Coordinates of C-alpha atoms in Angstrom, one line a residue:
M1 CA 131.1 117.5 82.0
D2 CA 127.5 117.9 82.0
G3 CA 126.4 114.4 83.1
L4 CA 126.9 110.6 82.6
E5 CA 127.4 109.6 78.9
E6 CA 123.9 109.8 77.7
T7 CA 123.1 112.9 79.6
H8 CA 126.3 114.7 78.6
D9 CA 126.0 113.6 75.0
R10 CA 122.1 114.8 74.9
L11 CA 122.8 118.2 76.3
R12 CA 125.9 118.9 74.3
G13 CA 123.8 117.7 71.2
K14 CA 126.9 115.5 69.9
K15 CA 127.1 111.6 70.3
G16 CA 130.5 110.9 71.4
S17 CA 131.7 114.2 73.2
W18 CA 131.6 112.6 76.6
E19 CA 133.8 110.0 75.2
W20 CA 136.3 112.6 73.8
A21 CA 135.9 114.8 76.8
F22 CA 137.6 112.0 79.2
K23 CA 140.3 111.2 76.2
T24 CA 141.3 115.0 76.3
M25 CA 141.4 114.7 80.2
S26 CA 143.5 111.6 79.8
H27 CA 146.1 113.4 77.3
L28 CA 146.5 116.2 79.7
K29 CA 147.2 114.2 82.6
E30 CA 149.5 112.1 80.8
A31 CA 151.3 115.2 79.7
G32 CA 151.3 116.6 83.1
I33 CA 149.2 119.6 82.7
P34 CA 146.5 120.5 85.5
F35 CA 143.0 120.9 84.3
G36 CA 139.6 121.5 85.7
C37 CA 136.0 120.9 84.7
N38 CA 133.0 122.8 84.6
T39 CA 129.4 121.0 85.3
Q40 CA 126.0 122.4 84.8
I41 CA 123.2 121.2 87.3
N42 CA 119.8 120.7 85.8
R43 CA 117.1 118.1 85.9
L44 CA 118.8 115.7 83.9
S45 CA 122.3 116.1 85.4
A46 CA 121.2 116.6 89.1
P47 CA 120.4 112.9 89.8
E48 CA 123.8 112.1 88.4
F49 CA 125.8 114.8 90.2
P50 CA 127.6 112.7 92.7
Q51 CA 128.5 110.3 90.0
I52 CA 129.8 112.7 87.9
Y53 CA 132.0 114.1 90.4
Q54 CA 133.5 110.5 91.2
R55 CA 134.1 110.2 87.3
I56 CA 135.9 113.5 87.1
R57 CA 137.8 113.1 90.2
D58 CA 139.2 109.7 89.0
A59 CA 140.1 111.3 85.5
G60 CA 142.1 113.6 87.6
I61 CA 140.9 117.0 87.8
F62 CA 142.2 119.6 90.2
A63 CA 139.4 122.0 90.2
W64 CA 135.6 121.9 89.5
Q65 CA 133.3 124.8 88.7
I66 CA 129.4 124.4 89.2
Q67 CA 126.6 126.3 88.2
L68 CA 122.7 125.5 87.4
T69 CA 121.5 125.6 84.0
V70 CA 119.6 128.7 83.0
P71 CA 117.0 129.2 79.8
M72 CA 119.6 130.6 77.4
G73 CA 120.4 129.0 74.0
N74 CA 119.6 125.3 73.9
A75 CA 118.1 125.2 77.4
A76 CA 115.6 128.0 76.3
D77 CA 114.4 125.7 73.8
N78 CA 114.1 122.7 76.2
N79 CA 113.2 124.4 79.4
Q80 CA 111.8 121.4 80.7
I81 CA 115.2 120.2 81.8
L82 CA 115.5 123.4 84.1
L83 CA 115.2 123.0 88.0
Q84 CA 112.0 124.6 89.4
P85 CA 112.9 127.0 92.3
Y86 CA 111.3 124.8 95.1
E87 CA 113.5 121.8 93.5
L88 CA 116.5 123.9 95.2
L89 CA 115.5 122.5 98.6
D90 CA 116.7 119.1 97.7
I91 CA 119.5 120.3 95.3
Y92 CA 121.6 122.0 97.9
P93 CA 122.0 119.3 100.7
M94 CA 123.2 117.3 97.7
I95 CA 125.6 119.7 96.4
A96 CA 126.9 120.4 100.0
R97 CA 127.5 116.8 100.5
V98 CA 129.6 116.3 97.2
V99 CA 131.4 119.4 98.0
Q100 CA 132.3 118.2 101.7
R101 CA 133.6 114.9 100.0
A102 CA 135.6 117.1 97.1
N103 CA 137.3 119.0 99.8
Q104 CA 138.4 116.0 101.8
E105 CA 139.7 114.7 98.6
G106 CA 141.7 117.4 97.4
V107 CA 139.4 118.8 94.5
K108 CA 138.7 122.6 94.6
V109 CA 135.0 123.6 94.0
Q110 CA 134.3 126.9 92.5
P111 CA 130.7 127.7 92.5
G112 CA 129.3 129.7 89.5
N113 CA 127.5 132.9 90.0
N114 CA 124.2 131.5 90.4
I115 CA 125.1 129.1 93.1
G116 CA 124.3 129.9 96.9
Y117 CA 123.3 133.1 98.1
Y118 CA 123.1 133.1 101.8
G119 CA 121.7 129.8 102.6
P120 CA 123.4 127.5 105.5
Y121 CA 126.0 126.0 102.9
E122 CA 127.2 129.4 101.4
R123 CA 130.4 129.5 103.0
L124 CA 131.2 125.9 102.5
L125 CA 130.3 126.2 98.8
R126 CA 132.4 129.3 98.3
G127 CA 135.3 127.5 100.1
G128 CA 136.1 130.1 102.5
D129 CA 136.0 131.7 106.0
A130 CA 133.0 133.7 107.8
W131 CA 133.8 136.7 105.1
T132 CA 133.6 134.4 102.1
F133 CA 129.8 135.0 100.8
W134 CA 128.2 136.2 97.8
Q135 CA 128.6 139.9 97.4
G136 CA 126.8 140.8 94.1
C137 CA 126.9 140.8 90.5
M138 CA 130.6 141.8 89.3
A139 CA 129.7 142.4 85.2
G140 CA 131.3 145.6 84.5
L141 CA 133.1 146.0 87.8
A142 CA 135.5 143.2 88.2
A143 CA 134.6 141.4 84.8
L144 CA 134.2 141.8 81.2
G145 CA 133.2 139.7 78.3
I146 CA 134.0 139.7 74.6
E147 CA 132.3 137.8 71.8
A148 CA 133.6 136.3 68.9
D149 CA 132.8 139.4 66.6
G150 CA 134.2 141.8 69.0
A151 CA 131.1 142.8 71.1
I152 CA 131.9 143.9 74.7
K153 CA 129.8 143.1 77.6
G154 CA 129.9 143.3 81.3
C155 CA 130.2 139.7 81.7
P156 CA 130.5 136.9 79.0
S157 CA 127.2 135.1 79.9
L158 CA 124.9 138.1 79.5
P159 CA 122.5 138.4 76.7
T160 CA 124.0 140.1 73.6
A161 CA 121.0 142.5 72.6
A162 CA 120.4 144.0 76.1
Y163 CA 124.0 144.5 77.4
T164 CA 126.5 145.0 74.6
G165 CA 128.1 148.1 75.1
G166 CA 130.1 148.5 71.9
N167 CA 132.4 146.7 69.5
I168 CA 136.1 146.3 70.0
R169 CA 136.6 146.8 66.2
D170 CA 134.6 150.4 66.2
R171 CA 135.8 151.7 69.4
S172 CA 138.9 151.4 72.2
L173 CA 138.0 149.3 75.1
K174 CA 138.6 152.2 77.3
Q175 CA 135.9 154.1 75.5
I176 CA 133.4 151.4 75.7
I177 CA 134.1 150.8 79.6
E178 CA 133.8 154.7 80.3
E179 CA 130.9 155.5 78.2
A180 CA 128.8 152.5 77.5
E181 CA 125.8 152.4 79.8
E182 CA 125.2 148.6 78.9
L183 CA 128.2 148.3 81.0
R184 CA 127.5 150.7 83.6
F185 CA 124.4 149.1 85.5
N186 CA 126.5 148.0 88.5
L187 CA 128.3 151.2 89.2
G188 CA 125.6 151.8 91.9
A189 CA 126.4 148.9 94.1
G190 CA 126.6 149.8 98.1
T191 CA 124.3 152.7 97.5
P192 CA 120.5 153.3 97.5
K193 CA 120.7 153.3 93.5
G194 CA 122.3 149.8 93.4
T195 CA 118.8 148.4 94.5
E196 CA 116.4 150.4 92.3
H197 CA 116.4 147.6 89.7
L198 CA 115.1 145.0 92.1
W199 CA 111.5 143.7 92.0
G200 CA 109.7 140.7 93.3
F201 CA 111.1 138.6 96.4
C202 CA 114.5 140.4 95.6
Q203 CA 113.0 143.8 96.6
T204 CA 112.0 142.6 100.0
C205 CA 115.0 140.5 100.6
E206 CA 117.1 141.3 103.8
F207 CA 120.2 140.7 101.8
A208 CA 119.0 143.1 99.0
E209 CA 121.8 145.8 99.2
L210 CA 124.6 143.1 99.1
C211 CA 123.2 140.9 96.8
R212 CA 121.4 143.3 94.3
G213 CA 119.3 140.5 92.9
G214 CA 122.1 137.7 92.7
C215 CA 123.5 136.9 89.1
S216 CA 122.0 139.5 86.5
W217 CA 122.6 136.7 83.6
T218 CA 120.2 134.2 85.5
A219 CA 117.7 136.6 86.4
H220 CA 117.5 138.3 82.8
V221 CA 117.2 135.2 81.1
F222 CA 114.1 134.0 82.9
F223 CA 111.9 137.5 82.9
D224 CA 113.8 139.5 80.5
R225 CA 115.0 141.8 82.8
R226 CA 117.2 141.7 85.9
G227 CA 116.5 142.2 89.5
N228 CA 114.7 139.2 90.9
N229 CA 116.5 135.9 90.7
P230 CA 114.3 132.6 91.4
Y231 CA 117.6 130.4 91.9
C232 CA 118.4 131.4 95.5
H233 CA 118.9 129.1 98.2
H234 CA 117.9 131.6 101.1
R235 CA 114.8 132.6 98.7
A236 CA 113.6 128.9 98.6
L237 CA 114.2 128.2 102.3
T238 CA 112.3 131.5 103.2
Q239 CA 109.3 131.0 100.9
A240 CA 109.0 127.1 102.2
K241 CA 108.8 128.7 106.0
R242 CA 106.0 130.8 104.8
G243 CA 104.2 127.8 103.5
I244 CA 104.7 129.2 99.5
R245 CA 106.2 127.3 96.7
E246 CA 107.7 128.8 93.6
R247 CA 107.7 127.5 90.2
F248 CA 107.8 128.9 86.6
Y249 CA 106.4 128.3 83.0
L250 CA 107.4 129.6 79.7
E251 CA 105.4 132.5 78.5
Q252 CA 107.4 133.5 75.4
K253 CA 110.0 131.5 73.2
A254 CA 113.3 132.6 72.4
A255 CA 113.8 134.0 69.0
G256 CA 116.5 131.5 68.0
L257 CA 119.6 133.8 68.0
P258 CA 122.9 133.6 69.8
F259 CA 122.9 134.4 73.6
D260 CA 119.2 134.9 73.3
N261 CA 116.4 134.2 75.8
G262 CA 112.6 133.6 76.4
K263 CA 110.4 135.0 78.9
F264 CA 108.9 133.2 81.9
V265 CA 106.1 133.6 84.4
L266 CA 106.7 133.0 88.2
V267 CA 104.0 131.2 90.0
E268 CA 103.7 131.7 93.9
E269 CA 101.2 129.1 95.4
P270 CA 100.8 127.3 98.6
I271 CA 102.8 124.2 99.2
E272 CA 100.0 121.8 99.3
T273 CA 98.9 122.7 96.1
P274 CA 99.2 119.7 93.6
L275 CA 101.8 119.9 91.2
P276 CA 101.1 120.0 87.3
E277 CA 101.1 116.4 86.3
N278 CA 103.0 114.2 83.5
D279 CA 106.3 116.1 84.7
P280 CA 108.6 112.9 84.3
L281 CA 111.9 115.0 84.9
E282 CA 110.7 116.5 88.3
F283 CA 113.7 116.3 90.5
S284 CA 113.7 115.3 94.2
A285 CA 116.2 113.5 96.8
S286 CA 114.8 110.3 96.0
R287 CA 116.3 110.5 92.6
I288 CA 119.7 111.1 93.4
Q289 CA 122.1 108.2 92.4
W290 CA 124.6 107.9 95.2
P291 CA 127.7 105.8 94.6
D292 CA 127.5 102.5 96.5
S293 CA 130.8 103.3 98.3
W294 CA 129.3 106.4 99.8
Q295 CA 126.1 104.6 101.0
A296 CA 128.4 102.1 102.6
A297 CA 130.6 104.9 104.3
A298 CA 127.6 106.5 105.5
A299 CA 126.1 103.4 106.9
L300 CA 129.3 102.6 108.8
T301 CA 129.4 106.2 110.2
H302 CA 125.9 105.9 111.6
A303 CA 126.6 102.6 113.0
F304 CA 129.8 104.0 114.9
V305 CA 127.8 107.1 116.0
G306 CA 125.3 104.7 117.5
I307 CA 127.9 102.7 119.4

């Protein structure tokens, strides 16, 4: 469920898909089958994020996975919808508030692999205790992906060309896992070798050995190689303290193949530098559409605290 009706249908490329998604949920609820939803967060869906939660909560979900949209497939061709790294500073307080609400209302939130990374909401978002935090890409370690034609990857999200280790129709899964280098890139986790691929900010980060550059999929589809992830809350906060703003622009378009990606250039600039003009989708906290009932509850809380 990727937005309210207009946004969802636009992202899915199919008019009426929002309506049919809710019809499907109503059928599942009527049949007594527990169900959850996935939601991608981007410049189109982010302002609607609290409203999205409220609609799917009322539809009866028990679980909700959230993740940031990255430039693969349709999003590679429409990269203007992607959140800029500096916009994470307004995104995460919003996500945290919605997740707190979901926790109170009995909906389990599951963060995708490009959510979080050691910011102040890390444990809240991952729903655990002091030891619940991001511990690095699990592709090929605790996850595998298989495509419709039998191609085997370390993670289903990874680009096909760079990460396919073989095809299940040609070789056994055991052979592919044990022999294909494309599935073995995380085997150095926890050793100095595990950070050799890092570059840019991630190479200098205090969490480098544990994090290993965050989600490999996210970094690769931005820069055509893993090891430097621009979608990191800790990174955005650290750069802001240094007076730096990060943003990206498209340098090379995607080829137009399944699971493909283009290539972006990352810009570091002083925070006070004027942003590019004519950017109607730029996200900020002022664009968030909070439900009226939440606003009323917040006002009541503030009044009570004041008393």
